[in-house]
Coordinates of C-alpha atoms in Angstrom, one line a residue:
X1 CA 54.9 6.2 -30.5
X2 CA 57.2 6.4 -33.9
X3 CA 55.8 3.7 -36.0
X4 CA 51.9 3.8 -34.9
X5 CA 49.4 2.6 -37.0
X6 CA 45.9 3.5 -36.6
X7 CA 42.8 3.2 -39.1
X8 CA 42.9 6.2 -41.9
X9 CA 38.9 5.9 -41.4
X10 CA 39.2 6.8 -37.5
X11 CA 42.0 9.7 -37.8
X12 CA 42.1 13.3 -38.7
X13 CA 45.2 12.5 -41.1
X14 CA 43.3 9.5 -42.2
X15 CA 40.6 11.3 -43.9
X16 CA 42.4 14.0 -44.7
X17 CA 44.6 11.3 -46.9
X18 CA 40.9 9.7 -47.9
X19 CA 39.3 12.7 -48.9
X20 CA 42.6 13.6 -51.5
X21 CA 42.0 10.0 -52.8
X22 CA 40.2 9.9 -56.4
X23 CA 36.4 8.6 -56.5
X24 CA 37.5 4.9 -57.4
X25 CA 40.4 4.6 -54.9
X26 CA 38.5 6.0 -52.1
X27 CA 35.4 3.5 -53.6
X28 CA 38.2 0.3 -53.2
X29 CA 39.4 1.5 -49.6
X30 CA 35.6 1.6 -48.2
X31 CA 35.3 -1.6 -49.9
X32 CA 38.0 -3.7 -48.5
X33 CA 37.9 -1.9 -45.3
X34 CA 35.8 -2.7 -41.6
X35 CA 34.5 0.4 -40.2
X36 CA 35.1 -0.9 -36.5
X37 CA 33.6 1.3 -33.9
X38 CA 37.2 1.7 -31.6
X39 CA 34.9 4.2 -29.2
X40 CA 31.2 5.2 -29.5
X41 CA 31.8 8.0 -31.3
X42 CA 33.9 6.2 -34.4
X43 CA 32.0 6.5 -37.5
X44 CA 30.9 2.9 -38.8
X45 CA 29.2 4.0 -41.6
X46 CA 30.5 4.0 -45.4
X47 CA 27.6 6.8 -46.3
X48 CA 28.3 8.5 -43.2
X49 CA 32.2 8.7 -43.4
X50 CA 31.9 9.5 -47.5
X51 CA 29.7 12.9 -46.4
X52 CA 32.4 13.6 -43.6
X53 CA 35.0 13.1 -46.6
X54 CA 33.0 15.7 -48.7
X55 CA 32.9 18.0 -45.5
X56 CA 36.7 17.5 -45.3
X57 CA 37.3 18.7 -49.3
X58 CA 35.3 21.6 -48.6
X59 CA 37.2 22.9 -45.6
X60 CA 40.6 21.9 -45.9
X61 CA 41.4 20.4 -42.6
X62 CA 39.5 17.6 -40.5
X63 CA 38.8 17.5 -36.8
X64 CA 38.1 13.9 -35.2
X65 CA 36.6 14.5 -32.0
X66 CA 37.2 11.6 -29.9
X67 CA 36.6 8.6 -32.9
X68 CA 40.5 6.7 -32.0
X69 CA 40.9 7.4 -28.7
X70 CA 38.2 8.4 -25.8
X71 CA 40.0 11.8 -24.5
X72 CA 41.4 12.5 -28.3
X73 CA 40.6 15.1 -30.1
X74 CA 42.8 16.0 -33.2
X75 CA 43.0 18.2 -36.1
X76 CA 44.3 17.8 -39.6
X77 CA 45.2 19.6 -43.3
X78 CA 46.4 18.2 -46.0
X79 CA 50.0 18.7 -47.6
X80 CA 49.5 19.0 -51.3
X81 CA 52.1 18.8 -54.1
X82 CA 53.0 20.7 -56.8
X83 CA 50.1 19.6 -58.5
X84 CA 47.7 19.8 -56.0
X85 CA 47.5 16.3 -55.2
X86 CA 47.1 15.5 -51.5
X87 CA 50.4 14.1 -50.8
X88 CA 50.8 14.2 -46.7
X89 CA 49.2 15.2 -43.9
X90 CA 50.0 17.2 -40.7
X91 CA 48.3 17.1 -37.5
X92 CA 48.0 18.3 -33.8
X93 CA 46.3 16.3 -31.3
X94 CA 44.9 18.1 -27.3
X95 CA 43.1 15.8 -24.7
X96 CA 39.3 16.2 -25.7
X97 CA 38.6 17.6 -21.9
X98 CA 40.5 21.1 -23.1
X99 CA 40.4 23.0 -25.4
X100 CA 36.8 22.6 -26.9
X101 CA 36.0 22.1 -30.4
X102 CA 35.5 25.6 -31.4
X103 CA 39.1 26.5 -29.4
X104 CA 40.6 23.9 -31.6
X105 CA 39.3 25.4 -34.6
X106 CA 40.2 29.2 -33.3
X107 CA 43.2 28.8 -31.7
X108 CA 45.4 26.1 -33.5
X109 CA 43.8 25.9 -36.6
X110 CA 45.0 28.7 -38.3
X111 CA 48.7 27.9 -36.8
X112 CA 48.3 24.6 -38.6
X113 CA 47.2 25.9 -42.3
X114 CA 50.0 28.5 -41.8
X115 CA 52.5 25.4 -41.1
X116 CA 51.0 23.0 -44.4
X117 CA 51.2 26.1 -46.7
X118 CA 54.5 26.5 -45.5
X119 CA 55.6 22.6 -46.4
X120 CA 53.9 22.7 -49.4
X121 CA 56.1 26.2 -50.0
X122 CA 59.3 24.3 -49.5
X123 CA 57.8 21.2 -51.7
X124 CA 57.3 23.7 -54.1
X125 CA 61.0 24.9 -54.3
X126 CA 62.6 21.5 -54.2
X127 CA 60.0 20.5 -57.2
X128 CA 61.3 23.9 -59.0
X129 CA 65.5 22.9 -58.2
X130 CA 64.7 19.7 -59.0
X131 CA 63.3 20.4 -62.5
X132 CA 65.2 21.8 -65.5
X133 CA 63.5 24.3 -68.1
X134 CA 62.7 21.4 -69.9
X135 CA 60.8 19.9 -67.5
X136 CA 63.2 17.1 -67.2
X137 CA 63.6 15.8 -63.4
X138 CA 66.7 15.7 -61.7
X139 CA 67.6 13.8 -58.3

């Protein structure tokens, strides 16, 4: 539903946002924030989520195999800005009973990089328009 909220911790956009955060921001999130288990697979631990985190930089998309929602698995990359930064996410979520993990991965996994590069593309441009040769921004 339009105007969800659920726990970055527990979400494949979550920790895609969370692992783009710096060292000391993700350090004040996981220290203001309760790891609540919302299934039995959630993870509830600050070590254990900062590793997936690290797992998440690395690859460039995360999968959350049924952590929010028994029957939910989802798969997210990050949206990055012209500087890199980690400024959005985008995701697509399938009922955990099909496809499996590795068909997630194989089949709409490389449709979802191809669809953040392409945002980030069109980011890109409307950075470029927006900027004069001096580097002076324009709305």
């Amino acid at each position: 539903t339009i105007g969800t909220r659920f726990p970055a911790y527990a979400t494949s956009m979550g920790r895609v946002l969370l692992a783009g955060l710096s060292p000391e921001k993700l350090e004040d999130y996981l220290g203001r924030v309760e790891l609540a288990a919302l299934t039995g697979k959630t993870i509830t631990d600050p070590a254990s989520l900062r590793s997936e985190l690290d797992d998440v930089r690395a690859q460039g998309y995360c999968l959350v195999d049924q952590e929010l929602e028994e029957g939910l698995r989802s798969i997210a990359a990050p949206i990055r800005d012209h500087t890199g930064e980690v400024v959005a996410a985008a995701n697509v979520s399938t009922q955990a009973a099909r496809p499996s993990t590795d068909a997630v991965r194989e089949h709409l996994l490389p449709a979802l990089l191809r669809a953040s590069s392409a945002i980030e593309t069109d980011l890109d441009r409307v950075h470029s328009q927006s900027t004069d040769h001096k580097g002076s921004l324009h709305a």
